[in-house]
Every structure is written in C-alpha cells, then in structure tokens.
Short mmCIF file of C-alpha atoms in Angstrom, two decimals:
data_model
loop_
_atom_site.label_atom_id
_atom_site.label_comp_id
_atom_site.label_asym_id
_atom_site.label_seq_id
_atom_site.Cartn_x
_atom_site.Cartn_y
_atom_site.Cartn_z
CA MET D 1 19.06 3.79 -10.36
CA GLU D 2 16.99 6.82 -9.35
CA VAL D 3 13.25 6.29 -7.98
CA PRO D 4 11.51 6.39 -11.29
CA SER D 5 13.35 4.10 -12.87
CA VAL D 6 12.60 1.90 -9.89
CA ASP D 7 9.00 2.52 -10.53
CA ALA D 8 9.53 1.64 -14.00
CA TRP D 9 10.75 -1.62 -12.91
CA LEU D 10 8.34 -2.71 -10.78
CA ALA D 11 6.07 -1.85 -13.07
CA GLU D 12 7.14 -3.91 -15.92
CA ARG D 13 7.79 -6.58 -13.27
CA ARG D 14 4.25 -6.45 -12.39
CA ARG D 15 3.10 -6.59 -16.38
CA GLU D 16 5.23 -10.30 -16.15
CA ASN D 17 4.89 -11.81 -13.22
CA THR D 18 1.07 -12.21 -12.88
CA LEU D 19 -0.80 -13.67 -9.40
CA ARG D 20 -4.03 -15.24 -9.21
CA VAL D 21 -4.84 -15.86 -5.56
CA ARG D 22 -8.19 -17.61 -4.97
CA ARG D 23 -9.88 -18.68 -1.39
CA VAL D 24 -11.04 -22.12 -1.81
CA PRO D 25 -12.13 -24.94 1.30
CA LEU D 26 -9.32 -25.60 3.47
CA ASP D 27 -10.23 -29.56 2.53
CA THR D 28 -9.73 -28.76 -1.04
CA LEU D 29 -5.85 -27.50 -0.77
CA ARG D 30 -3.83 -29.68 -2.94
CA GLU D 31 -1.21 -31.80 -1.27
CA TRP D 32 -2.66 -30.50 2.55
CA ARG D 33 -4.66 -32.76 4.77
CA THR D 34 -6.29 -32.49 7.92
CA ASP D 35 -4.28 -34.94 10.84
CA PRO D 36 -7.16 -37.34 11.25
CA GLU D 37 -6.09 -37.67 15.04
CA THR D 38 -5.24 -33.83 15.68
CA GLY D 39 -7.05 -31.51 13.51
CA ASP D 40 -3.49 -30.11 12.63
CA LEU D 41 -3.08 -28.84 8.64
CA ARG D 42 0.02 -30.77 7.25
CA HIS D 43 1.88 -31.08 3.65
CA ARG D 44 1.83 -34.25 2.60
CA SER D 45 5.76 -34.17 1.76
CA GLY D 46 6.07 -33.36 5.98
CA ARG D 47 8.50 -30.15 5.21
CA PHE D 48 7.21 -26.47 4.86
CA PHE D 49 4.77 -25.86 7.86
CA THR D 50 1.98 -26.67 9.94
CA VAL D 51 -0.80 -24.90 11.51
CA GLU D 52 -1.36 -26.25 15.23
CA GLY D 53 -2.41 -25.46 18.49
CA ILE D 54 -0.99 -23.47 21.47
CA ARG D 55 -2.30 -23.04 24.78
CA ILE D 56 -0.87 -19.46 26.73
CA ARG D 57 -1.06 -19.05 30.61
CA ASP D 58 0.08 -15.70 31.64
CA SER D 59 -1.54 -13.46 33.93
CA SER D 60 0.82 -10.24 32.62
CA LEU D 61 -0.74 -9.72 29.63
CA GLU D 62 -3.74 -8.52 28.88
CA PHE D 63 -5.12 -11.52 28.03
CA ASP D 64 -4.23 -13.95 30.87
CA ALA D 65 -4.90 -16.98 29.22
CA TRP D 66 -6.27 -18.25 25.48
CA ASP D 67 -5.67 -20.99 22.91
CA GLN D 68 -4.97 -19.94 19.51
CA PRO D 69 -3.76 -21.58 15.90
CA LEU D 70 -0.01 -21.23 15.44
CA VAL D 71 2.41 -21.55 12.08
CA VAL D 72 5.18 -24.41 13.09
CA GLN D 73 8.05 -23.69 10.74
CA PRO D 74 11.15 -24.93 12.31
CA GLU D 75 13.52 -24.86 9.28
CA TYR D 76 15.56 -21.67 8.93
CA GLY D 77 15.28 -19.85 5.48
CA VAL D 78 18.05 -17.46 4.59
CA LEU D 79 17.19 -13.50 3.52
CA GLY D 80 20.33 -12.22 1.88
CA LEU D 81 21.08 -8.87 -0.03
CA LEU D 82 24.00 -7.97 -2.32
CA LEU D 83 25.60 -4.94 -2.15
CA LYS D 84 27.88 -3.24 -4.21
CA GLU D 85 29.80 0.10 -4.12
CA VAL D 86 29.26 2.47 -7.03
CA ASP D 87 30.82 6.17 -7.15
CA GLY D 88 30.76 5.77 -3.31
CA ARG D 89 26.94 4.55 -3.26
CA LEU D 90 25.96 1.46 -1.68
CA HIS D 91 23.63 -0.04 -3.94
CA GLY D 92 21.63 -3.30 -3.13
CA LEU D 93 20.52 -6.33 -5.21
CA PHE D 94 16.73 -6.68 -4.78
CA GLN D 95 14.51 -8.61 -6.34
CA ALA D 96 10.69 -7.73 -7.70
CA LYS D 97 8.86 -10.50 -5.50
CA VAL D 98 5.17 -11.69 -5.88
CA GLU D 99 3.53 -13.52 -2.89
CA PRO D 100 0.53 -14.87 -2.26
CA GLY D 101 -0.58 -12.77 0.72
CA ASN D 102 1.05 -9.51 -0.58
CA ALA D 103 -1.20 -6.51 -0.45
CA GLY D 104 -0.68 -4.64 -3.56
CA GLY D 105 1.17 -7.35 -5.20
CA THR D 106 4.81 -7.40 -6.30
CA GLN D 107 7.15 -6.31 -3.79
CA LEU D 108 10.86 -5.35 -3.06
CA ALA D 109 12.73 -8.49 -1.51
CA PRO D 110 15.94 -9.46 -0.97
CA THR D 111 18.44 -10.77 -3.47
CA VAL D 112 17.44 -14.33 -1.89
CA GLN D 113 14.64 -14.91 0.19
CA ALA D 114 14.10 -18.77 0.23
CA THR D 115 12.99 -21.49 3.14
CA ARG D 116 15.00 -24.43 3.76
CA SER D 117 12.76 -26.62 1.55
CA ASN D 118 12.72 -24.10 -1.30
CA TYR D 119 16.12 -23.73 -1.76
CA THR D 120 16.61 -27.64 -1.33
CA ARG D 121 13.72 -27.97 -3.79
CA VAL D 122 11.24 -30.24 -1.95
CA HIS D 123 8.85 -28.74 -4.10
CA GLY D 124 10.67 -29.99 -7.12
CA GLY D 125 11.20 -26.12 -8.65
CA LEU D 126 14.05 -23.95 -10.09
CA PRO D 127 17.04 -23.40 -7.82
CA VAL D 128 17.44 -20.72 -5.93
CA PRO D 129 19.65 -17.96 -7.71
CA TYR D 130 22.52 -16.16 -5.83
CA LEU D 131 22.09 -18.51 -3.14
CA ASP D 132 25.92 -19.63 -3.28
CA ARG D 133 26.95 -15.67 -2.43
CA PHE D 134 25.44 -16.66 1.18
CA LEU D 135 26.00 -20.17 1.85
CA GLY D 136 28.80 -22.55 2.04
CA THR D 137 32.71 -21.60 1.96
CA THR D 138 32.67 -19.94 -1.21
CA ARG D 139 30.87 -16.45 0.24
CA ARG D 140 33.94 -16.10 2.55
CA ARG D 141 36.11 -15.66 -0.61
CA ARG D 142 33.93 -13.61 -2.36
CA GLY D 143 32.17 -10.88 -0.14
CA ARG D 144 32.61 -9.21 2.80
CA ILE D 145 29.58 -9.74 5.49
CA LEU D 146 28.19 -6.91 6.57
CA PHE D 147 25.24 -8.16 8.80
CA ASP D 148 24.72 -11.79 9.23
CA SER D 149 22.27 -12.70 12.52
CA LEU D 150 19.55 -15.35 13.17
CA GLN D 151 16.48 -13.20 13.66
CA SER D 152 12.57 -13.82 14.84
CA GLU D 153 9.11 -13.22 12.50
CA GLN D 154 5.94 -12.68 13.90
CA ALA D 155 5.46 -14.66 17.51
CA SER D 156 1.93 -13.76 17.38
CA TRP D 157 1.30 -16.26 14.58
CA PHE D 158 4.70 -18.04 14.09
CA LEU D 159 6.28 -20.86 16.75
CA ALA D 160 9.76 -19.67 17.70
CA LYS D 161 9.98 -18.76 13.35
CA ARG D 162 13.84 -17.34 13.25
CA ASN D 163 15.57 -16.51 9.61
CA ARG D 164 19.24 -15.80 8.88
CA ASN D 165 19.29 -12.21 7.91
CA MET D 166 22.48 -11.39 5.91
CA ALA D 167 23.90 -8.55 3.89
CA VAL D 168 27.56 -9.41 2.11
CA LEU D 169 29.26 -7.02 0.05
CA LEU D 170 30.87 -7.67 -3.24
CA ALA D 171 34.56 -7.24 -3.22
CA PRO D 172 35.31 -4.31 -5.82
CA GLY D 173 35.54 -6.13 -9.71
CA ASP D 174 33.42 -9.06 -8.33
CA ASP D 175 29.83 -8.63 -10.07
CA VAL D 176 26.71 -10.83 -10.48
CA PRO D 177 25.07 -11.13 -13.73
CA VAL D 178 21.62 -9.33 -13.01
CA LEU D 179 18.91 -12.21 -13.80
CA PRO D 180 15.23 -11.20 -14.79
CA GLY D 181 13.46 -9.76 -11.88
CA HIS D 182 16.34 -8.79 -9.90
CA HIS D 183 18.08 -4.93 -9.79
CA TRP D 184 20.54 -2.98 -8.21
CA VAL D 185 19.19 -0.10 -6.17
CA PRO D 186 20.99 2.59 -4.55
CA LEU D 187 20.40 2.58 -1.01
CA ASP D 188 19.48 6.49 -0.53
CA ASP D 189 16.78 5.89 -2.75
CA LEU D 190 14.91 3.62 -0.30
CA GLY D 191 13.80 6.73 1.82
CA PRO D 192 11.03 7.24 -0.45
CA LEU D 193 10.23 3.81 -1.50
CA LEU D 194 9.85 3.20 2.24
CA ARG D 195 7.63 5.85 3.17
CA ARG D 196 4.85 4.19 0.38
CA ASP D 197 2.76 1.70 1.64
CA ASP D 198 3.11 -1.59 0.53
CA LEU D 199 6.18 -1.38 -1.39
CA VAL D 200 8.85 -2.89 0.45
CA GLY D 201 8.31 -6.58 1.77
CA MET D 202 9.39 -7.32 5.23
CA ASP D 203 12.06 -9.44 4.52
CA ALA D 204 13.83 -6.56 2.64
CA ARG D 205 13.20 -4.32 5.75
CA SER D 206 14.26 -6.80 8.32
CA VAL D 207 17.94 -7.43 6.62
CA LEU D 208 18.23 -3.55 6.19
CA SER D 209 17.92 -3.05 10.12
CA GLY D 210 21.08 -4.18 10.52
CA LEU D 211 22.55 -1.39 8.05
CA VAL D 212 21.39 0.97 9.89
CA ALA D 213 23.75 1.28 11.96
CA ALA D 214 26.47 3.21 9.19
CA ARG D 215 23.01 5.86 8.08
CA LEU D 216 22.70 7.26 11.80
CA PRO D 217 23.72 10.92 12.26
CA SER D 218 27.62 10.78 14.14
CA GLY D 219 28.44 12.52 17.18
CA PRO D 220 28.00 11.89 21.15
CA GLU D 221 24.44 11.38 22.64
CA ARG D 222 23.67 10.65 26.06
CA PRO D 223 21.59 7.41 26.57
CA HIS D 224 18.68 7.25 29.40
CA HIS D 225 20.28 3.83 30.20
CA ASP D 226 23.79 2.62 29.42
CA ASP D 227 23.93 -0.50 27.26
CA ARG D 228 24.64 -2.54 31.25
CA GLU D 229 21.78 -1.33 32.53
CA LEU D 230 19.88 -1.74 28.88
CA LEU D 231 21.15 -5.33 28.90
CA SER D 232 20.26 -5.74 32.72
CA TRP D 233 16.46 -4.53 32.30
CA PHE D 234 16.06 -6.98 29.14
CA THR D 235 17.63 -9.99 31.11
CA GLU D 236 15.55 -9.50 33.98
CA ALA D 237 12.11 -9.31 31.76
CA LYS D 238 13.04 -12.71 30.41
CA ALA D 239 14.30 -14.32 33.67
CA GLY D 240 11.06 -13.34 35.33
CA ASP D 241 8.49 -14.06 32.28
CA ALA D 242 5.75 -16.25 33.23
CA THR D 243 4.64 -17.60 30.31
CA VAL D 244 3.59 -21.05 30.13
CA ARG D 245 3.31 -22.29 26.30
CA ARG D 246 1.93 -25.52 25.48
CA ARG D 247 1.59 -26.58 22.02
CA ILE D 248 -2.11 -28.68 21.55
CA PRO D 249 -4.02 -30.24 18.65
CA LEU D 250 -5.69 -27.72 16.73
CA ARG D 251 -8.98 -29.27 17.30
CA GLU D 252 -8.17 -28.61 20.71
CA VAL D 253 -8.02 -25.05 20.55
CA ARG D 254 -11.06 -23.76 22.84
CA ASP D 255 -13.04 -19.94 21.38
CA TRP D 256 -11.83 -21.00 17.43
CA VAL D 257 -14.32 -22.53 15.02
CA ARG D 258 -13.41 -24.44 12.61
CA THR D 259 -16.23 -24.38 8.90
CA PRO D 260 -15.01 -25.73 5.41
CA GLU D 261 -14.08 -22.02 4.91
CA SER D 262 -11.94 -21.28 7.46
CA ILE D 263 -10.92 -21.29 11.11
CA HIS D 264 -11.91 -18.32 13.22
CA HIS D 265 -11.89 -17.28 16.08
CA CYS D 266 -15.70 -17.32 17.92
CA GLU D 267 -15.84 -13.72 18.01
CA HIS D 268 -14.22 -12.81 15.20
CA ARG D 269 -11.02 -11.38 16.54
CA HIS D 270 -7.68 -11.73 15.92
CA PHE D 271 -7.05 -13.69 12.79
CA ALA D 272 -8.34 -16.28 10.75
CA VAL D 273 -7.10 -19.31 9.06
CA ILE D 274 -8.39 -19.58 4.98
CA GLY D 275 -7.02 -22.39 2.17
CA VAL D 276 -5.86 -20.45 -0.86
CA ASP D 277 -5.27 -21.76 -4.51
CA VAL D 278 -2.15 -19.67 -6.47
CA GLU D 279 -1.19 -19.67 -10.11
CA ALA D 280 1.99 -17.19 -10.36
CA THR D 281 4.32 -16.69 -13.03
CA GLY D 282 8.16 -15.61 -11.85
CA ARG D 283 8.39 -18.41 -9.24
CA GLU D 284 9.93 -21.41 -8.64
CA VAL D 285 6.60 -23.23 -8.77
CA GLU D 286 4.00 -21.92 -10.98
CA ARG D 287 1.04 -23.06 -8.92
CA TRP D 288 0.06 -24.59 -5.67
CA SER D 289 -2.62 -24.47 -2.57
CA GLN D 290 -1.95 -23.70 1.27
CA PRO D 291 -2.91 -22.61 4.41
CA MET D 292 -2.97 -18.81 5.15
CA LEU D 293 -3.34 -16.85 8.41
CA ALA D 294 -5.50 -13.89 7.44
CA PRO D 295 -5.82 -11.10 10.27
CA THR D 296 -9.34 -9.37 10.67
CA GLY D 297 -8.06 -5.81 10.49
CA THR D 298 -4.58 -3.53 10.44
CA GLY D 299 -2.64 -3.36 12.94
CA VAL D 300 -1.16 -0.45 14.68
CA VAL D 301 2.86 -0.44 15.95
CA ALA D 302 4.31 2.54 17.07
CA LEU D 303 7.15 3.75 18.82
CA LEU D 304 6.94 6.45 21.59
CA SER D 305 9.40 9.27 21.53
CA ARG D 306 11.15 12.44 23.12
CA ARG D 307 14.47 13.79 23.99
CA VAL D 308 16.10 13.15 26.93
CA ASP D 309 18.94 15.38 27.90
CA GLY D 310 19.02 16.48 23.93
CA THR D 311 18.92 13.29 22.81
CA ARG D 312 16.27 11.61 20.94
CA HIS D 313 14.52 8.70 22.60
CA TYR D 314 12.27 5.76 22.03
CA LEU D 315 10.30 3.54 24.02
CA VAL D 316 10.62 0.23 23.97
CA GLN D 317 8.86 -3.13 25.69
CA ALA D 318 9.64 -6.51 26.90
CA ARG D 319 7.04 -8.02 25.00
CA SER D 320 6.41 -11.77 25.19
CA GLU D 321 4.22 -13.02 22.54
CA ALA D 322 2.59 -16.93 21.34
CA GLY D 323 5.57 -17.69 20.00
CA CYS D 324 8.63 -16.53 21.33
CA LEU D 325 11.46 -18.77 21.22
CA ASP D 326 13.36 -17.07 24.18
CA ALA D 327 10.51 -15.79 26.65
CA VAL D 328 10.32 -12.07 25.40
CA GLU D 329 11.94 -10.05 22.81
CA MET D 330 12.03 -6.06 22.92
CA ALA D 331 8.87 -4.60 20.85
CA PRO D 332 7.64 -1.30 20.12
CA THR D 333 5.75 0.48 22.17
CA VAL D 334 2.44 -0.72 20.90
CA GLN D 335 2.04 -3.45 19.15
CA CYS D 336 -1.89 -4.75 18.40
CA GLN D 337 -4.55 -4.88 16.47
CA PRO D 338 -7.26 -2.33 17.95
CA GLY D 339 -9.99 -4.59 16.88
CA SER D 340 -9.64 -6.98 19.07
CA TYR D 341 -9.62 -4.75 22.10
CA ALA D 342 -12.84 -3.39 20.85
CA GLY D 343 -15.41 -3.33 23.57
CA LEU D 344 -13.24 -4.29 26.52
CA PRO D 345 -12.41 -2.17 29.84
CA ALA D 346 -9.18 0.28 29.73
CA ASN D 347 -7.44 -1.94 31.77
CA ARG D 348 -7.69 -4.64 28.92
CA ARG D 349 -6.27 -2.39 26.36
CA PRO D 350 -2.47 -2.07 25.59
CA ALA D 351 -0.65 0.35 27.43
CA PHE D 352 -0.07 4.05 25.53
CA LEU D 353 -2.53 2.58 22.95
CA GLY D 354 -4.66 6.26 23.28
CA GLU D 355 -1.56 8.04 22.87
CA VAL D 356 -1.07 6.64 20.18
CA LEU D 357 -4.40 7.10 18.24
CA SER D 358 -4.83 10.35 20.05
CA ALA D 359 -1.54 12.06 18.91
CA PRO D 360 -2.63 14.87 16.73
CA PRO D 361 -0.56 15.30 13.40
CA GLU D 362 1.87 17.88 14.44
CA ARG D 363 2.79 14.93 16.42
CA ILE D 364 3.50 12.00 14.10
CA LEU D 365 6.78 12.24 12.95
CA LEU D 366 6.57 9.34 10.69
CA ASP D 367 3.04 6.99 8.88
CA THR D 368 3.44 4.59 7.10
CA VAL D 369 1.22 1.52 6.05
CA GLN D 370 3.31 -2.10 5.65
CA SER D 371 2.32 -5.41 4.54
CA GLU D 372 3.92 -8.13 6.92
CA GLU D 373 5.49 -12.01 5.35
CA GLY D 374 3.43 -12.49 2.36
CA GLY D 375 4.14 -16.45 1.99
CA ARG D 376 2.39 -17.15 5.11
CA PHE D 377 -0.09 -14.65 6.20
CA TYR D 378 -2.97 -12.85 4.06
CA HIS D 379 -3.01 -9.03 3.57
CA ALA D 380 -1.43 -8.51 6.86
CA ARG D 381 -0.89 -4.74 7.34
CA ASN D 382 0.36 -2.42 10.03
CA ARG D 383 0.16 1.63 10.39
CA TYR D 384 3.72 1.89 11.44
CA LEU D 385 4.02 5.24 13.45
CA ILE D 386 6.55 7.18 15.56
CA VAL D 387 5.26 9.44 17.84
CA ASP D 388 6.61 12.52 19.54
CA VAL D 389 5.43 13.10 22.86
CA GLY D 390 7.11 15.96 23.97
CA GLU D 391 9.52 16.57 27.10
CA ASP D 392 6.93 16.68 29.57
CA PHE D 393 5.93 13.14 29.15
CA PRO D 394 6.87 11.38 31.98
CA LEU D 395 10.18 9.40 31.75
CA ASP D 396 9.03 7.17 34.86
CA VAL D 397 7.29 4.35 32.67
CA PRO D 398 6.33 0.91 33.93
CA ASP D 399 8.29 -1.91 34.44
CA ARG D 400 8.14 -3.98 31.27
CA PHE D 401 9.32 -0.40 29.17
CA ALA D 402 12.43 1.59 28.80
CA TRP D 403 13.79 4.26 26.83
CA VAL D 404 16.36 3.58 24.25
CA THR D 405 18.11 5.77 21.46
CA ALA D 406 18.22 4.59 17.94
CA ARG D 407 22.43 4.02 18.21
CA GLN D 408 21.66 1.10 20.81
CA LEU D 409 18.76 -0.12 18.89
CA THR D 410 21.48 -0.79 15.94
CA THR D 411 23.68 -2.30 18.70
CA LEU D 412 21.21 -5.34 20.18
CA VAL D 413 19.92 -5.61 15.95
CA CYS D 414 23.26 -7.67 15.71
CA TYR D 415 21.93 -10.31 17.98
CA ALA D 416 19.40 -12.89 17.70
CA ASN D 417 15.71 -12.94 19.76
CA HIS D 418 16.76 -9.11 21.35
CA LEU D 419 14.39 -7.17 18.57
CA ASN D 420 11.52 -8.20 17.50
CA VAL D 421 10.46 -8.06 13.38
CA GLN D 422 8.19 -5.03 14.00
CA VAL D 423 10.74 -2.96 15.58
CA ARG D 424 13.39 -3.69 13.30
CA THR D 425 11.23 -2.61 10.60
CA LEU D 426 10.71 0.61 12.46
CA LEU D 427 14.78 0.75 13.07
CA THR D 428 15.04 0.94 8.96
CA LEU D 429 12.58 3.24 8.91
CA LEU D 430 14.44 5.82 10.97
CA GLY D 431 17.50 4.90 9.13
CA PHE D 432 16.77 5.42 5.73
CA ALA D 433 12.68 6.90 5.27
CA ALA D 434 14.51 10.36 6.06
CA ALA D 435 13.18 11.70 3.25
CA ASP D 436 12.11 15.04 4.81
CA GLU D 437 13.24 17.08 7.67
CA THR D 438 10.21 16.09 9.97
CA ALA D 439 12.34 12.18 9.67
CA ARG D 440 15.38 13.67 9.68
CA GLU D 441 14.07 15.39 13.25
CA ALA D 442 13.29 11.47 14.29
CA GLU D 443 16.47 10.24 13.68
CA GLN D 444 18.23 12.59 15.94
#
C-alpha cells in the first residue's frame, strides 16, 4: 500500500468517522462526579481514571516543590500491532482512530488500542476486535511475538501509567479479516507519514519503537559508554533520586484554581483540566463525556546529537517526573513547554533548551510536530527535533546526562521503565522517518 493509497484510505475514514467535541463545564459531565470530600473527579462506575492531586518535592529539578493535578489510571491497556510479511516486506495492520483530543482528527493507531475498562466493556460498548491475537494462550500458537513490554506514558500528567506494547507477526498462511477502519500498511512507507504533523498517533509510535532495531544500519559502532557503564549511570540516577511524591486531594492542590469551566494554574502555565462532551462514529461507544488535560502550548522535545569516534550519538537525560513509577526514566535532552518558563531566570530553565531553540536550520536533522495521547489529553502537541551540535560540542556533560547510540536505545526499549514515551517517539522517527539523506544521516 503506497503512501497515496494510505492518504485515500484515511480521507475515506475521516468522512465516515465523524467526531464532535464540545467543551462543557466540569460539573455537567455525564457519569462523572466531583468527590464531595476530596474534590477528585471520578467516573460513577469507579473505573476508567480519576483526576487527583499530587505534591512534589525535589531540589534537583527546575521547580523544587509544586502541586498539580494528575490523571490516575492504574489499569494496564493493550497497544498491539499485527504484522505480516508480503513479498519480503513487513506490513502492519493499522487502524484509523479518532480520539477526542486529537489535533487534526483521525490518526494511524495500532491494530488494538484499548484500556482494560474498554476491552472488559465497562462502558457497555462493542467488543474490541483482534484482541484475542494479543491476550490469552492462543496468541502463542497463532503468531510470533516480536515485541512485548510494559511501557510508561506521559509521567508529567499520568501517575505510574503503563500500557502493554506488543507486536505480533502472523505465521505464513495465517491471515485475518480486515475489518472496517483497518488497513495493511507497509512499514517501509511509514517514513513520509511520520514526518507529517499529527498523522501517526502516539500509541502507534510507541509500539513501533520496539521494531527499530532491525532497521538500523549494520556494522560496528563505538559507543562512548558501553552497556554496563550506561546501566550503571542509570542505576545511580535512580538510586540517588530525591523526589518525594505524595498524592493529595484535588481540592488541596496549591496554586491551582477551579472555575466552572476548568481547573487551571494561577499563572495559566502548564495545562488545564477541562470537560468535554463527545459524539463520534466508528467507536465502541458513540457518545460520552470526560475530563481532559489541555496543555497551554506546544512542547519542545529534542535530542542533541554529535559523532563520537565516528559513531552518531544522542544525548539523553535521567529525568524525574511527577508520575514516574520507578524514580527516573531516560528522556530526551530537552523535554518541556517553553511557555511555562517564560520570565524565569536562566538557571531555572531546562538545560540545553537554548541550544535547541537557537539551532540554525542546517543543523536540524529532523523536525516534526506530533500529537500525544488523544484519549486523555486535549490537543497535546510536541515539536520533535534532532539537532546536530557538531564535534566541537563537549562530551563532558552534567551528571544526569549521557551520550548513547541508537542501537543502545533499541536494547533499552525492550525493558519497562527505561525509556520514556517521548524518547521512544524520537527512536521511532530515527528508525522509520529516513525519507531523505538528512534523516539517514541521523541514523548513522
């Protein structure tokens, strides 16, 4: 299926999958209520998710203490991509999925994208198709598992959120019916699609990060830190993490204001909690209400890159976030909303943000805007960049940073709580978005 055919299919799905999202007051959300004691937002079933408060204290971060709302969704979901080989080319069975928070509407999603509440049908909706290919004992007889890992999601906004990311290769001759809304797409065709803004959804990008290893150039490399050194650095960062996290009632969150329309920061930084009423076709449920987190601006997510002894390296950081399950994760060099730091002194701004924002065009190896999870976040978008800083850039960096190769990242992505979702997106872009010579250079 060539890219023009993907475009035609997506255009057809957009015509058929209509979505209407309307902002409404928080107190009018159907099936949701404000807990009279805590102020937390809860679904009447007790399932799906809650919006609660958290209090953070850590002198090593740009802000050493703060409170904020946070989405609490303890159940694991399934993000599963079915694969098959056709004439020597791997194809993925993607679905065209529309989420209430998607910027631009319909996006490419994995074959299965469902929370436990969805696939146990708490909402009374339709069954999740293809789920049996990923759960239960039959999957061991019906396909080869290429990737299977519990992976975190946005820990700045989620508390300890993880989803099971899976890629399953069908055996030769074992085919599945292609249901409406799904289509086989050659993985080789994903590069141009990933370089477009807001087209390949976050969940698809996360699963694809587990398939990058086979796409990297073969041949020897000389990593600046071998794997043992890298894991020791990461373990040291986790062991030394000083973050203290305490869940608190939403009504006790300091510096946040609740109005009928939203819960927002007193200086209108970071994000707001809003309410939406949704009407959709092509979904398990066609109408519902829910709270969502709406960022105040587009974020910047970037890797600085340079060659070390002839091998392309990328600068990652060991980053602590409000909702991290295991102290810290490896994150991009820069991961922030620049607007949240407006007016603050330089020592309160993220390290290396200036190098990213001032990079000349000829140094930018990759630059694309991608949407984040559209089921909980409203129009959450990040500008993803890879910036070549040249071989004069110092190898000696602050302790919480380390130089890694793309191949080392493909090893780390197999394990839970090592790479956060933002660096997994950048890994996917490295592996699949090599549509021109500049992007290929980023892979080397």
